[in-house]
PDB file of C-alpha atoms in Angstrom:
ATOM      1  CA  MET G 635       0.000   0.000   0.000  1.00 55.00           C
ATOM      2  CA  THR G 636       1.419   3.362  -0.989  1.00 63.00           C
ATOM      3  CA  TRP G 637       1.789   6.210   1.500  1.00 55.00           C
ATOM      4  CA  PRO G 638      -1.018   8.334  -0.013  1.00 63.00           C
ATOM      5  CA  ARG G 639      -3.402   5.377   0.268  1.00 68.00           C
ATOM      6  CA  ARG G 640      -2.286   4.729   3.834  1.00 65.00           C
ATOM      7  CA  ARG G 641      -2.802   8.378   4.669  1.00 67.00           C
ATOM      8  CA  ARG G 642      -6.315   8.350   3.183  1.00 67.00           C
ATOM      9  CA  LEU G 643      -7.136   5.174   5.125  1.00 65.00           C
ATOM     10  CA  LEU G 644      -5.814   6.695   8.348  1.00 67.00           C
ATOM     11  CA  ILE G 645      -7.839   9.872   7.793  1.00 69.00           C
ATOM     12  CA  SER G 646     -10.946   7.769   7.126  1.00 64.00           C
ATOM     13  CA  LEU G 647     -10.430   5.759  10.307  1.00 65.00           C
ATOM     14  CA  LEU G 648      -9.921   8.908  12.344  1.00 67.00           C
ATOM     15  CA  ALA G 649     -13.090  10.412  10.868  1.00 59.00           C
ATOM     16  CA  VAL G 650     -15.078   7.294  11.718  1.00 57.00           C
ATOM     17  CA  GLY G 651     -13.670   7.335  15.246  1.00 54.00           C
ATOM     18  CA  ALA G 652     -14.559  11.002  15.680  1.00 53.00           C
ATOM     19  CA  CYS G 653     -18.101  10.312  14.491  1.00 50.00           C
ATOM     20  CA  LEU G 654     -18.470   7.476  16.978  1.00 45.00           C
ATOM     21  CA  VAL G 655     -17.257   9.695  19.809  1.00 42.00           C
ATOM     22  CA  ILE G 656     -19.702  12.434  18.824  1.00 50.00           C
ATOM     23  CA  VAL G 657     -22.567   9.954  18.607  1.00 41.00           C
ATOM     24  CA  GLY G 658     -21.617   8.498  21.975  1.00 41.00           C
ATOM     25  CA  LEU G 659     -21.469  11.922  23.594  1.00 36.00           C
ATOM     26  CA  GLY G 660     -24.823  12.818  22.099  1.00 46.00           C
ATOM     27  CA  ALA G 661     -26.388   9.612  23.354  1.00 35.00           C
ATOM     28  CA  GLY G 662     -24.925  10.252  26.788  1.00 36.00           C
ATOM     29  CA  LEU G 663     -26.406  13.738  26.895  1.00 35.00           C
ATOM     30  CA  VAL G 664     -29.807  12.402  25.871  1.00 35.00           C
ATOM     31  CA  LEU G 665     -29.707   9.705  28.552  1.00 35.00           C
ATOM     32  CA  HIS G 666     -28.596  12.272  31.151  1.00 37.00           C
ATOM     33  CA  ALA G 667     -31.467  14.600  30.231  1.00 42.00           C
ATOM     34  CA  LEU G 668     -33.915  11.700  30.371  1.00 39.00           C
ATOM     35  CA  ASP G 669     -32.611  10.673  33.788  1.00 53.00           C
ATOM     36  CA  GLU G 670     -33.006  14.254  35.046  1.00 58.00           C
ATOM     37  CA  ARG G 671     -36.661  14.330  33.954  1.00 65.00           C
ATOM     38  CA  GLN G 672     -37.441  10.903  35.389  1.00 79.00           C
ATOM     39  CA  ARG G 673     -35.633  11.294  38.729  1.00 82.00           C
ATOM     40  CA  PRO G 674     -38.582  12.750  40.735  1.00 94.00           C
ATOM     41  CA  GLU G 675     -40.851   9.946  39.508  1.00 95.00           C
ATOM     42  CA  ARG G 676     -38.215   7.286  40.256  1.00 96.00           C
ATOM     43  CA  VAL G 677     -37.608   8.604  43.775  1.00 97.00           C
ATOM     44  CA  ARG G 678     -41.355   8.790  44.419  1.00 97.00           C
ATOM     45  CA  HIS G 679     -41.617   5.156  43.326  1.00 97.00           C
ATOM     46  CA  LEU G 680     -38.844   4.209  45.755  1.00 98.00           C
ATOM     47  CA  ALA G 681     -40.424   6.200  48.601  1.00 98.00           C
ATOM     48  CA  ASP G 682     -43.782   4.515  48.006  1.00 97.00           C
ATOM     49  CA  ALA G 683     -42.133   1.084  47.958  1.00 97.00           C
ATOM     50  CA  LEU G 684     -40.516   1.868  51.331  1.00 98.00           C
ATOM     51  CA  GLY G 685     -43.720   3.362  52.760  1.00 97.00           C
ATOM     52  CA  LEU G 686     -42.076   6.754  53.285  1.00 98.00           C
ATOM     53  CA  GLY G 687     -43.914  10.025  53.656  1.00 97.00           C
ATOM     54  CA  PRO G 688     -43.768  13.411  55.414  1.00 98.00           C
ATOM     55  CA  GLY G 689     -42.013  13.313  58.763  1.00 98.00           C
ATOM     56  CA  ASP G 690     -40.000  10.138  58.151  1.00 98.00           C
ATOM     57  CA  THR G 691     -36.232   9.757  58.453  1.00 98.00           C
ATOM     58  CA  VAL G 692     -34.378   7.927  55.698  1.00 98.00           C
ATOM     59  CA  ALA G 693     -30.706   7.447  54.852  1.00 98.00           C
ATOM     60  CA  GLU G 694     -29.059   7.074  51.456  1.00 98.00           C
ATOM     61  CA  ILE G 695     -25.842   5.050  51.477  1.00 98.00           C
ATOM     62  CA  GLY G 696     -23.325   6.298  48.916  1.00 98.00           C
ATOM     63  CA  ALA G 697     -25.360   9.327  47.855  1.00 98.00           C
ATOM     64  CA  GLY G 698     -22.915  10.507  45.177  1.00 97.00           C
ATOM     65  CA  ASP G 699     -23.707  14.069  44.145  1.00 96.00           C
ATOM     66  CA  GLY G 700     -26.852  14.179  46.286  1.00 97.00           C
ATOM     67  CA  ARG G 701     -29.448  14.582  43.535  1.00 97.00           C
ATOM     68  CA  MET G 702     -31.466  11.559  44.632  1.00 97.00           C
ATOM     69  CA  ALA G 703     -31.207  12.592  48.287  1.00 98.00           C
ATOM     70  CA  VAL G 704     -32.539  16.050  47.388  1.00 98.00           C
ATOM     71  CA  GLU G 705     -35.656  14.538  45.814  1.00 98.00           C
ATOM     72  CA  MET G 706     -36.158  12.281  48.824  1.00 98.00           C
ATOM     73  CA  ALA G 707     -35.801  15.261  51.182  1.00 98.00           C
ATOM     74  CA  ARG G 708     -38.636  16.970  49.335  1.00 98.00           C
ATOM     75  CA  ILE G 709     -40.820  13.899  49.814  1.00 98.00           C
ATOM     76  CA  VAL G 710     -40.271  13.549  53.575  1.00 98.00           C
ATOM     77  CA  GLY G 711     -40.725  17.305  53.995  1.00 98.00           C
ATOM     78  CA  PRO G 712     -39.390  19.764  56.546  1.00 97.00           C
ATOM     79  CA  LYS G 713     -40.467  17.588  59.480  1.00 98.00           C
ATOM     80  CA  GLY G 714     -38.614  14.615  58.007  1.00 98.00           C
ATOM     81  CA  GLN G 715     -34.913  14.022  57.580  1.00 98.00           C
ATOM     82  CA  VAL G 716     -32.602  12.579  54.930  1.00 98.00           C
ATOM     83  CA  ILE G 717     -29.122  11.460  55.945  1.00 98.00           C
ATOM     84  CA  ALA G 718     -26.779  11.109  52.975  1.00 98.00           C
ATOM     85  CA  THR G 719     -23.534   9.183  53.431  1.00 98.00           C
ATOM     86  CA  GLU G 720     -20.355   9.180  51.364  1.00 98.00           C
ATOM     87  CA  VAL G 721     -16.689   8.371  51.925  1.00 96.00           C
ATOM     88  CA  GLY G 722     -14.942  11.223  50.073  1.00 95.00           C
ATOM     89  CA  ASP G 723     -14.581  14.930  50.786  1.00 96.00           C
ATOM     90  CA  GLY G 724     -15.623  15.880  47.249  1.00 96.00           C
ATOM     91  CA  GLN G 725     -18.858  13.922  47.392  1.00 97.00           C
ATOM     92  CA  LEU G 726     -19.734  15.165  50.863  1.00 97.00           C
ATOM     93  CA  ALA G 727     -19.214  18.751  49.704  1.00 98.00           C
ATOM     94  CA  ALA G 728     -21.298  18.129  46.568  1.00 97.00           C
ATOM     95  CA  ILE G 729     -24.207  16.788  48.625  1.00 98.00           C
ATOM     96  CA  ALA G 730     -24.088  19.750  51.003  1.00 97.00           C
ATOM     97  CA  GLU G 731     -23.998  22.139  48.048  1.00 97.00           C
ATOM     98  CA  ALA G 732     -26.940  20.364  46.381  1.00 97.00           C
ATOM     99  CA  ALA G 733     -28.968  20.771  49.590  1.00 98.00           C
ATOM    100  CA  ARG G 734     -28.007  24.447  49.824  1.00 97.00           C
ATOM    101  CA  ARG G 735     -29.006  25.143  46.212  1.00 97.00           C
ATOM    102  CA  ALA G 736     -32.328  23.379  46.744  1.00 97.00           C
ATOM    103  CA  GLY G 737     -32.994  25.405  49.914  1.00 98.00           C
ATOM    104  CA  LEU G 738     -33.311  22.266  52.054  1.00 98.00           C
ATOM    105  CA  SER G 739     -32.536  22.196  55.770  1.00 97.00           C
ATOM    106  CA  ASN G 740     -33.604  18.571  56.259  1.00 98.00           C
ATOM    107  CA  LEU G 741     -30.729  16.981  54.316  1.00 98.00           C
ATOM    108  CA  SER G 742     -27.557  16.247  56.286  1.00 98.00           C
ATOM    109  CA  VAL G 743     -24.334  14.442  55.393  1.00 98.00           C
ATOM    110  CA  VAL G 744     -22.412  11.758  57.261  1.00 98.00           C
ATOM    111  CA  ARG G 745     -18.932  10.505  56.404  1.00 98.00           C
ATOM    112  CA  ALA G 746     -19.102   6.742  55.979  1.00 97.00           C
ATOM    113  CA  GLY G 747     -16.293   4.259  56.357  1.00 96.00           C
ATOM    114  CA  GLU G 748     -15.466   1.360  54.074  1.00 92.00           C
ATOM    115  CA  ARG G 749     -16.936  -1.077  56.604  1.00 95.00           C
ATOM    116  CA  ASP G 750     -19.392   1.095  58.538  1.00 97.00           C
ATOM    117  CA  SER G 751     -22.216   3.361  57.431  1.00 98.00           C
ATOM    118  CA  ASN G 752     -21.604   5.474  60.571  1.00 98.00           C
ATOM    119  CA  LEU G 753     -25.350   6.037  60.901  1.00 98.00           C
ATOM    120  CA  PRO G 754     -26.622   6.661  64.445  1.00 97.00           C
ATOM    121  CA  PRO G 755     -28.317   3.681  66.095  1.00 97.00           C
ATOM    122  CA  GLY G 756     -32.076   3.512  65.595  1.00 98.00           C
ATOM    123  CA  CYS G 757     -32.169   6.653  63.455  1.00 98.00           C
ATOM    124  CA  CYS G 758     -34.027   5.556  60.356  1.00 98.00           C
ATOM    125  CA  ASP G 759     -37.447   4.508  59.142  1.00 98.00           C
ATOM    126  CA  ALA G 760     -35.737   3.251  55.975  1.00 98.00           C
ATOM    127  CA  VAL G 761     -32.328   3.051  54.292  1.00 98.00           C
ATOM    128  CA  TYR G 762     -31.587   2.691  50.597  1.00 98.00           C
ATOM    129  CA  MET G 763     -28.575   2.414  48.316  1.00 98.00           C
ATOM    130  CA  GLN G 764     -28.349   2.738  44.544  1.00 98.00           C
ATOM    131  CA  ARG G 765     -25.541   1.101  42.504  1.00 96.00           C
ATOM    132  CA  VAL G 766     -23.587   0.739  45.758  1.00 97.00           C
ATOM    133  CA  TYR G 767     -23.974  -2.790  47.130  1.00 97.00           C
ATOM    134  CA  HIS G 768     -21.792  -4.436  44.467  1.00 95.00           C
ATOM    135  CA  HIS G 769     -18.962  -2.001  45.358  1.00 94.00           C
ATOM    136  CA  LEU G 770     -18.861  -2.975  49.055  1.00 95.00           C
ATOM    137  CA  ALA G 771     -15.599  -4.691  49.975  1.00 93.00           C
ATOM    138  CA  ASP G 772     -17.082  -5.930  53.275  1.00 96.00           C
ATOM    139  CA  PRO G 773     -20.853  -6.059  52.751  1.00 97.00           C
ATOM    140  CA  ALA G 774     -21.456  -8.049  55.950  1.00 97.00           C
ATOM    141  CA  SER G 775     -20.025  -5.264  58.147  1.00 98.00           C
ATOM    142  CA  VAL G 776     -21.778  -2.462  56.250  1.00 98.00           C
ATOM    143  CA  ILE G 777     -25.141  -4.239  56.331  1.00 98.00           C
ATOM    144  CA  ALA G 778     -24.687  -4.944  60.048  1.00 98.00           C
ATOM    145  CA  SER G 779     -24.134  -1.224  60.699  1.00 98.00           C
ATOM    146  CA  ILE G 780     -27.241  -0.399  58.654  1.00 98.00           C
ATOM    147  CA  GLY G 781     -29.203  -2.948  60.656  1.00 98.00           C
ATOM    148  CA  ARG G 782     -28.276  -1.106  63.852  1.00 98.00           C
ATOM    149  CA  ALA G 783     -29.526   2.159  62.328  1.00 98.00           C
ATOM    150  CA  LEU G 784     -32.937   0.766  61.383  1.00 98.00           C
ATOM    151  CA  ARG G 785     -35.900   1.222  63.696  1.00 98.00           C
ATOM    152  CA  PRO G 786     -38.264  -1.710  64.321  1.00 96.00           C
ATOM    153  CA  ASP G 787     -40.177  -2.653  61.144  1.00 94.00           C
ATOM    154  CA  ALA G 788     -37.910  -0.380  59.064  1.00 98.00           C
ATOM    155  CA  ARG G 789     -36.808  -1.527  55.614  1.00 98.00           C
ATOM    156  CA  LEU G 790     -33.673  -1.543  53.512  1.00 98.00           C
ATOM    157  CA  ALA G 791     -33.878  -1.042  49.729  1.00 98.00           C
ATOM    158  CA  ILE G 792     -31.077  -2.118  47.393  1.00 98.00           C
ATOM    159  CA  LEU G 793     -31.094  -0.925  43.792  1.00 98.00           C
ATOM    160  CA  ASP G 794     -28.505  -2.735  41.717  1.00 97.00           C
ATOM    161  CA  PHE G 795     -28.025  -4.532  38.419  1.00 95.00           C
ATOM    162  CA  GLU G 796     -27.214  -7.977  37.078  1.00 94.00           C
ATOM    163  CA  PRO G 797     -23.665  -8.538  35.787  1.00 91.00           C
ATOM    164  CA  GLY G 798     -23.346  -8.308  32.013  1.00 79.00           C
ATOM    165  CA  TRP G 799     -20.655  -9.420  29.616  1.00 62.00           C
ATOM    166  CA  ILE G 800     -19.484  -5.836  29.024  1.00 59.00           C
ATOM    167  CA  GLY G 801     -19.532  -5.115  32.748  1.00 54.00           C
ATOM    168  CA  ASN G 802     -17.206  -8.049  33.371  1.00 56.00           C
ATOM    169  CA  LEU G 803     -14.397  -5.932  31.931  1.00 56.00           C
ATOM    170  CA  THR G 804     -14.757  -3.329  34.699  1.00 63.00           C
ATOM    171  CA  THR G 805     -15.312  -5.468  37.780  1.00 65.00           C
ATOM    172  CA  PRO G 806     -14.421  -3.387  40.872  1.00 71.00           C
ATOM    173  CA  ARG G 807     -11.311  -4.543  42.673  1.00 76.00           C
ATOM    174  CA  GLY G 808     -11.443  -5.902  46.193  1.00 81.00           C
ATOM    175  CA  VAL G 809     -15.091  -6.962  46.159  1.00 85.00           C
ATOM    176  CA  PRO G 810     -16.591 -10.463  46.337  1.00 84.00           C
ATOM    177  CA  ASP G 811     -16.546 -12.303  43.019  1.00 81.00           C
ATOM    178  CA  ARG G 812     -20.123 -12.405  41.741  1.00 86.00           C
ATOM    179  CA  GLY G 813     -19.419 -13.130  38.110  1.00 83.00           C
ATOM    180  CA  GLY G 814     -18.734  -9.554  37.008  1.00 85.00           C
ATOM    181  CA  HIS G 815     -19.698  -5.964  37.672  1.00 88.00           C
ATOM    182  CA  GLY G 816     -23.031  -5.978  39.510  1.00 92.00           C
ATOM    183  CA  VAL G 817     -24.733  -8.620  41.637  1.00 94.00           C
ATOM    184  CA  PRO G 818     -27.141 -11.368  40.539  1.00 95.00           C
ATOM    185  CA  LYS G 819     -30.536 -11.209  42.224  1.00 97.00           C
ATOM    186  CA  SER G 820     -30.280 -14.746  43.559  1.00 97.00           C
ATOM    187  CA  MET G 821     -26.861 -14.052  45.055  1.00 97.00           C
ATOM    188  CA  LEU G 822     -28.093 -10.839  46.681  1.00 98.00           C
ATOM    189  CA  LEU G 823     -30.963 -12.745  48.309  1.00 98.00           C
ATOM    190  CA  ASP G 824     -28.592 -15.414  49.627  1.00 98.00           C
ATOM    191  CA  GLU G 825     -26.135 -12.861  51.022  1.00 97.00           C
ATOM    192  CA  MET G 826     -28.804 -10.748  52.699  1.00 98.00           C
ATOM    193  CA  LYS G 827     -30.304 -13.841  54.351  1.00 98.00           C
ATOM    194  CA  ARG G 828     -26.876 -14.640  55.781  1.00 97.00           C
ATOM    195  CA  TYR G 829     -26.773 -11.096  57.196  1.00 97.00           C
ATOM    196  CA  GLY G 830     -30.127 -11.556  58.952  1.00 97.00           C
ATOM    197  CA  PHE G 831     -32.409  -9.862  56.412  1.00 98.00           C
ATOM    198  CA  GLN G 832     -35.411 -11.358  54.655  1.00 98.00           C
ATOM    199  CA  PRO G 833     -37.028 -10.116  51.428  1.00 98.00           C
ATOM    200  CA  ALA G 834     -40.091  -7.956  52.113  1.00 97.00           C
ATOM    201  CA  GLY G 835     -41.548  -8.915  48.735  1.00 96.00           C
ATOM    202  CA  PRO G 836     -40.537 -10.026  45.268  1.00 97.00           C
ATOM    203  CA  ILE G 837     -37.671  -8.268  43.518  1.00 98.00           C
ATOM    204  CA  GLU G 838     -39.043  -5.896  40.873  1.00 97.00           C
ATOM    205  CA  GLU G 839     -37.569  -4.238  37.824  1.00 96.00           C
ATOM    206  CA  PHE G 840     -37.047  -0.604  38.834  1.00 96.00           C
ATOM    207  CA  ASP G 841     -36.031   0.718  35.408  1.00 93.00           C
ATOM    208  CA  SER G 842     -34.287  -0.503  32.261  1.00 88.00           C
ATOM    209  CA  GLU G 843     -31.043  -1.124  34.198  1.00 91.00           C
ATOM    210  CA  LEU G 844     -31.779  -1.529  37.887  1.00 96.00           C
ATOM    211  CA  TYR G 845     -33.811  -3.938  39.957  1.00 98.00           C
ATOM    212  CA  LEU G 846     -35.284  -3.047  43.354  1.00 98.00           C
ATOM    213  CA  ALA G 847     -35.008  -5.452  46.306  1.00 98.00           C
ATOM    214  CA  ILE G 848     -36.490  -4.537  49.688  1.00 98.00           C
ATOM    215  CA  PHE G 849     -35.504  -6.315  52.905  1.00 98.00           C
ATOM    216  CA  ARG G 850     -36.538  -6.378  56.529  1.00 97.00           C
ATOM    217  CA  ARG G 851     -34.906  -7.873  59.598  1.00 91.00           C
TER     218      ARG G 851
END
């Protein structure tokens, strides 16, 4: 192959790659916008599944940037309380800033440890975590600390996803081997039973990616 032909081929490949990147970015923006519009409805669905309403106290484990916690704080109202946990300074600051921008005084942050939620004993009517369980290096210890934070008859919701063949390439390090990135429903049920929790109902499909499993002690 001559150099001019190689150069044309290289330019063509670069153009195709650029197009794929642009398409991927566009798809990501669309999905992000869709998630933003659907978040209030999704959080309302979760609150209803946990039986939460005005005046209740609920904790979110691994709250990320705090957007879900903000919606939950609106649901439980000024007489309720949302406790959002995270392990890093940046995330804790982001959650506090999200609460400030939303004008909420009923959303507080707690620094969690790798093996302890650091929630106060008996503080919560419910606890939930989204895309977090499969990242826990010591799920038994974390779930035990959550159990201590739950009031009698309180419930724990876990939103997670089944491992997929693409996800196997990005399995988090230092976590139990569950066949890839994510956690199979059957394995989650078995693990939670070992930790002293029973399913409060059948696992349901929460959205196109996540399933919702609710447990009680």
